[in-house]
């Protein structure tokens, strides 16, 4: 495939996310400007390196209560781009040197106070997928697992405004109908709604690896 990127210029210099101006060729080989954001450090955006490591991890965790009900662990978080609260799955950035599962367990405890017990799945499911590829090269891996413990916000940073929600199927339905929801969270909520009680990972039956 012919390289359609002529140049990439880093416009900002921020800690976690930066803005880039690109000169690119369209399908008719005409030059035009394109703009994108990236979390990659030192200007090593994925379009230049051809490497696509996950920037972050999103966690589909299920808490099984003594009443026999499965509850999906969600976070209700204030997000400045929409100036409002939105429901999401617990998630976070992968630190240098971390594997996605290690990052998932760390982020899970920091955001929810719960312990994540990962379910081992086929790499085809846990590999990184792109988020909003029209505006960023960010990609996110997915971890699946059971959650144990009592929710707590003691691990939150000062600027994080998060409430932990253990949502049974009725509450998940209500949230989907009435609340703002992140898209990757919404699709996994639909899987949760269609799972059998006690079998929250049934939709992954062909992808769960045996120990």
Short mmCIF file of C-alpha atoms in Angstrom, two decimals:
data_model
loop_
_atom_site.label_atom_id
_atom_site.label_comp_id
_atom_site.label_asym_id
_atom_site.label_seq_id
_atom_site.Cartn_x
_atom_site.Cartn_y
_atom_site.Cartn_z
CA UNK A 1 0.00 0.00 0.00
CA UNK A 2 1.33 3.41 -0.97
CA UNK A 3 2.19 5.76 1.90
CA UNK A 4 -0.42 8.52 1.80
CA UNK A 5 1.11 10.62 4.59
CA UNK A 6 3.50 13.34 3.46
CA UNK A 7 4.25 14.94 6.82
CA UNK A 8 3.10 15.00 10.46
CA UNK A 9 3.67 18.01 12.71
CA UNK A 10 3.20 17.88 16.48
CA UNK A 11 1.28 21.01 17.48
CA UNK A 12 0.99 20.63 21.27
CA UNK A 13 3.16 19.29 24.08
CA UNK A 14 0.90 17.91 26.80
CA UNK A 15 1.39 14.98 29.23
CA UNK A 16 -1.32 12.53 28.07
CA UNK A 17 -2.72 13.64 24.71
CA UNK A 18 -1.37 15.73 21.85
CA UNK A 19 -2.63 17.31 18.65
CA UNK A 20 -1.04 16.71 15.24
CA UNK A 21 -1.36 18.39 11.84
CA UNK A 22 -0.91 16.10 8.86
CA UNK A 23 -0.34 16.61 5.14
CA UNK A 24 -1.93 13.64 3.39
CA UNK A 25 -2.85 12.38 -0.06
CA UNK A 26 -6.48 11.52 -0.75
CA UNK A 27 -7.53 8.65 -3.02
CA UNK A 28 -7.00 10.92 -6.06
CA UNK A 29 -3.48 11.81 -4.83
CA UNK A 30 -4.42 15.38 -4.01
CA UNK A 31 -2.80 16.93 -0.93
CA UNK A 32 -4.97 18.12 1.94
CA UNK A 33 -4.69 18.78 5.67
CA UNK A 34 -5.84 16.32 8.30
CA UNK A 35 -5.86 16.69 12.08
CA UNK A 36 -5.60 14.02 14.75
CA UNK A 37 -4.87 13.43 18.42
CA UNK A 38 -2.54 10.78 19.83
CA UNK A 39 -1.43 9.47 23.23
CA UNK A 40 1.87 8.19 21.82
CA UNK A 41 4.97 9.75 23.36
CA UNK A 42 7.79 11.62 21.60
CA UNK A 43 5.73 12.10 18.44
CA UNK A 44 5.90 8.39 17.58
CA UNK A 45 2.35 8.22 16.26
CA UNK A 46 1.15 4.90 14.94
CA UNK A 47 0.78 6.15 11.37
CA UNK A 48 4.57 6.65 11.29
CA UNK A 49 5.75 3.57 13.17
CA UNK A 50 3.27 1.02 11.84
CA UNK A 51 3.07 -0.36 15.39
CA UNK A 52 -0.28 -0.49 17.17
CA UNK A 53 0.16 -1.15 20.92
CA UNK A 54 -2.85 -0.55 23.17
CA UNK A 55 -2.91 2.84 24.86
CA UNK A 56 -5.42 1.76 27.45
CA UNK A 57 -7.56 -0.97 28.88
CA UNK A 58 -11.33 -1.23 29.36
CA UNK A 59 -12.68 -3.77 31.84
CA UNK A 60 -15.87 -5.81 31.64
CA UNK A 61 -16.22 -7.06 35.19
CA UNK A 62 -19.13 -8.87 36.82
CA UNK A 63 -19.84 -8.93 40.55
CA UNK A 64 -21.85 -11.95 41.70
CA UNK A 65 -23.86 -11.22 44.82
CA UNK A 66 -25.06 -13.49 47.61
CA UNK A 67 -28.58 -13.07 46.22
CA UNK A 68 -27.52 -14.98 43.10
CA UNK A 69 -27.75 -11.99 40.78
CA UNK A 70 -25.02 -10.93 38.40
CA UNK A 71 -24.19 -7.23 38.49
CA UNK A 72 -22.17 -5.40 35.88
CA UNK A 73 -19.58 -3.08 37.41
CA UNK A 74 -19.97 0.39 35.92
CA UNK A 75 -18.61 3.81 36.77
CA UNK A 76 -20.61 7.02 36.57
CA UNK A 77 -17.96 9.59 35.78
CA UNK A 78 -17.94 13.34 35.15
CA UNK A 79 -16.40 14.11 31.76
CA UNK A 80 -15.43 17.67 30.85
CA UNK A 81 -15.92 17.33 27.04
CA UNK A 82 -19.67 16.88 27.63
CA UNK A 83 -19.82 18.81 30.94
CA UNK A 84 -21.89 16.03 32.44
CA UNK A 85 -21.83 12.57 33.97
CA UNK A 86 -21.70 9.50 31.73
CA UNK A 87 -21.81 5.76 32.40
CA UNK A 88 -18.70 3.83 31.40
CA UNK A 89 -16.88 0.62 32.12
CA UNK A 90 -13.85 1.01 34.41
CA UNK A 91 -10.87 1.87 32.23
CA UNK A 92 -7.48 3.54 32.20
CA UNK A 93 -4.14 3.97 30.51
CA UNK A 94 -1.55 1.21 30.40
CA UNK A 95 1.67 2.28 32.11
CA UNK A 96 5.02 1.60 30.48
CA UNK A 97 6.10 -2.00 31.10
CA UNK A 98 2.61 -3.21 32.07
CA UNK A 99 0.72 -5.99 30.37
CA UNK A 100 -2.95 -5.24 29.67
CA UNK A 101 -4.10 -7.64 32.42
CA UNK A 102 -1.78 -6.08 35.01
CA UNK A 103 -3.02 -2.63 34.01
CA UNK A 104 -6.61 -3.88 34.24
CA UNK A 105 -6.20 -5.15 37.80
CA UNK A 106 -4.45 -1.95 38.90
CA UNK A 107 -6.97 0.38 37.26
CA UNK A 108 -9.88 -1.68 38.56
CA UNK A 109 -8.79 -1.31 42.15
CA UNK A 110 -7.97 2.41 41.72
CA UNK A 111 -11.35 3.25 40.17
CA UNK A 112 -13.66 0.87 42.02
CA UNK A 113 -11.88 -0.53 45.07
CA UNK A 114 -12.73 -4.01 43.76
CA UNK A 115 -10.39 -6.89 42.96
CA UNK A 116 -10.50 -8.14 39.38
CA UNK A 117 -10.07 -11.86 38.70
CA UNK A 118 -9.37 -11.98 34.94
CA UNK A 119 -10.90 -14.58 32.65
CA UNK A 120 -8.39 -15.75 30.07
CA UNK A 121 -9.73 -15.18 26.56
CA UNK A 122 -8.49 -15.70 23.04
CA UNK A 123 -6.15 -12.90 21.90
CA UNK A 124 -8.60 -12.20 19.08
CA UNK A 125 -10.95 -10.78 21.73
CA UNK A 126 -8.45 -9.18 24.12
CA UNK A 127 -6.37 -7.47 21.41
CA UNK A 128 -6.57 -3.68 21.06
CA UNK A 129 -9.40 -2.20 19.03
CA UNK A 130 -9.51 1.39 17.84
CA UNK A 131 -11.80 3.91 19.51
CA UNK A 132 -12.62 7.03 17.45
CA UNK A 133 -10.31 6.40 14.52
CA UNK A 134 -11.50 9.47 12.58
CA UNK A 135 -9.82 11.72 15.12
CA UNK A 136 -7.25 9.65 17.04
CA UNK A 137 -4.94 6.65 16.68
CA UNK A 138 -5.89 5.53 20.22
CA UNK A 139 -6.57 1.83 20.67
CA UNK A 140 -7.84 0.02 23.74
CA UNK A 141 -7.56 -3.61 24.83
CA UNK A 142 -10.38 -5.32 26.74
CA UNK A 143 -10.10 -7.37 29.92
CA UNK A 144 -12.88 -9.64 31.19
CA UNK A 145 -13.23 -10.98 34.70
CA UNK A 146 -15.10 -11.42 37.95
CA UNK A 147 -15.06 -8.71 40.60
CA UNK A 148 -14.88 -9.25 44.33
CA UNK A 149 -14.86 -7.01 47.38
CA UNK A 150 -16.70 -3.85 48.38
CA UNK A 151 -16.76 -0.76 46.14
CA UNK A 152 -14.56 2.10 47.32
CA UNK A 153 -13.30 5.40 45.90
CA UNK A 154 -10.22 5.63 48.12
CA UNK A 155 -7.91 5.01 45.15
CA UNK A 156 -9.23 7.89 43.05
CA UNK A 157 -7.08 10.86 42.07
CA UNK A 158 -8.18 14.35 43.13
CA UNK A 159 -9.50 15.24 39.68
CA UNK A 160 -11.49 12.04 39.19
CA UNK A 161 -15.22 12.33 39.93
CA UNK A 162 -16.45 8.73 39.90
CA UNK A 163 -19.28 6.75 41.50
CA UNK A 164 -19.12 2.96 41.35
CA UNK A 165 -22.37 1.29 40.23
CA UNK A 166 -23.16 -2.42 40.57
CA UNK A 167 -25.98 -2.72 38.06
CA UNK A 168 -28.30 -5.71 37.75
CA UNK A 169 -30.15 -6.28 34.48
CA UNK A 170 -33.06 -3.98 35.37
CA UNK A 171 -30.69 -1.14 36.21
CA UNK A 172 -28.65 -1.74 33.05
CA UNK A 173 -31.86 -1.44 30.99
CA UNK A 174 -32.76 1.81 32.74
CA UNK A 175 -29.29 3.27 32.20
CA UNK A 176 -29.37 2.43 28.49
CA UNK A 177 -32.78 4.07 28.10
CA UNK A 178 -32.32 7.14 30.28
CA UNK A 179 -28.64 8.01 30.73
CA UNK A 180 -25.59 9.05 28.75
CA UNK A 181 -23.47 5.97 28.00
CA UNK A 182 -20.07 5.49 26.34
CA UNK A 183 -20.41 3.45 23.15
CA UNK A 184 -18.05 0.58 24.04
CA UNK A 185 -19.84 0.30 27.37
CA UNK A 186 -23.27 0.28 25.71
CA UNK A 187 -22.46 -2.65 23.43
CA UNK A 188 -21.09 -4.74 26.29
CA UNK A 189 -24.13 -3.84 28.38
CA UNK A 190 -26.25 -5.43 25.64
CA UNK A 191 -24.20 -8.63 25.93
CA UNK A 192 -24.74 -8.55 29.70
CA UNK A 193 -28.50 -8.20 29.25
CA UNK A 194 -28.58 -11.24 26.99
CA UNK A 195 -26.48 -13.44 29.26
CA UNK A 196 -28.01 -16.10 31.51
CA UNK A 197 -27.94 -15.38 35.22
CA UNK A 198 -24.83 -17.04 36.62
CA UNK A 199 -23.22 -17.20 33.17
CA UNK A 200 -22.19 -13.59 32.48
CA UNK A 201 -19.49 -14.61 30.00
CA UNK A 202 -21.68 -16.91 27.95
CA UNK A 203 -21.26 -14.66 24.92
CA UNK A 204 -17.54 -15.48 25.06
CA UNK A 205 -18.00 -19.26 25.21
CA UNK A 206 -16.10 -19.80 21.95
CA UNK A 207 -13.25 -17.53 23.05
CA UNK A 208 -12.54 -18.45 26.69
CA UNK A 209 -9.26 -20.33 26.97
CA UNK A 210 -9.02 -23.31 29.28
CA UNK A 211 -6.45 -23.11 32.06
#
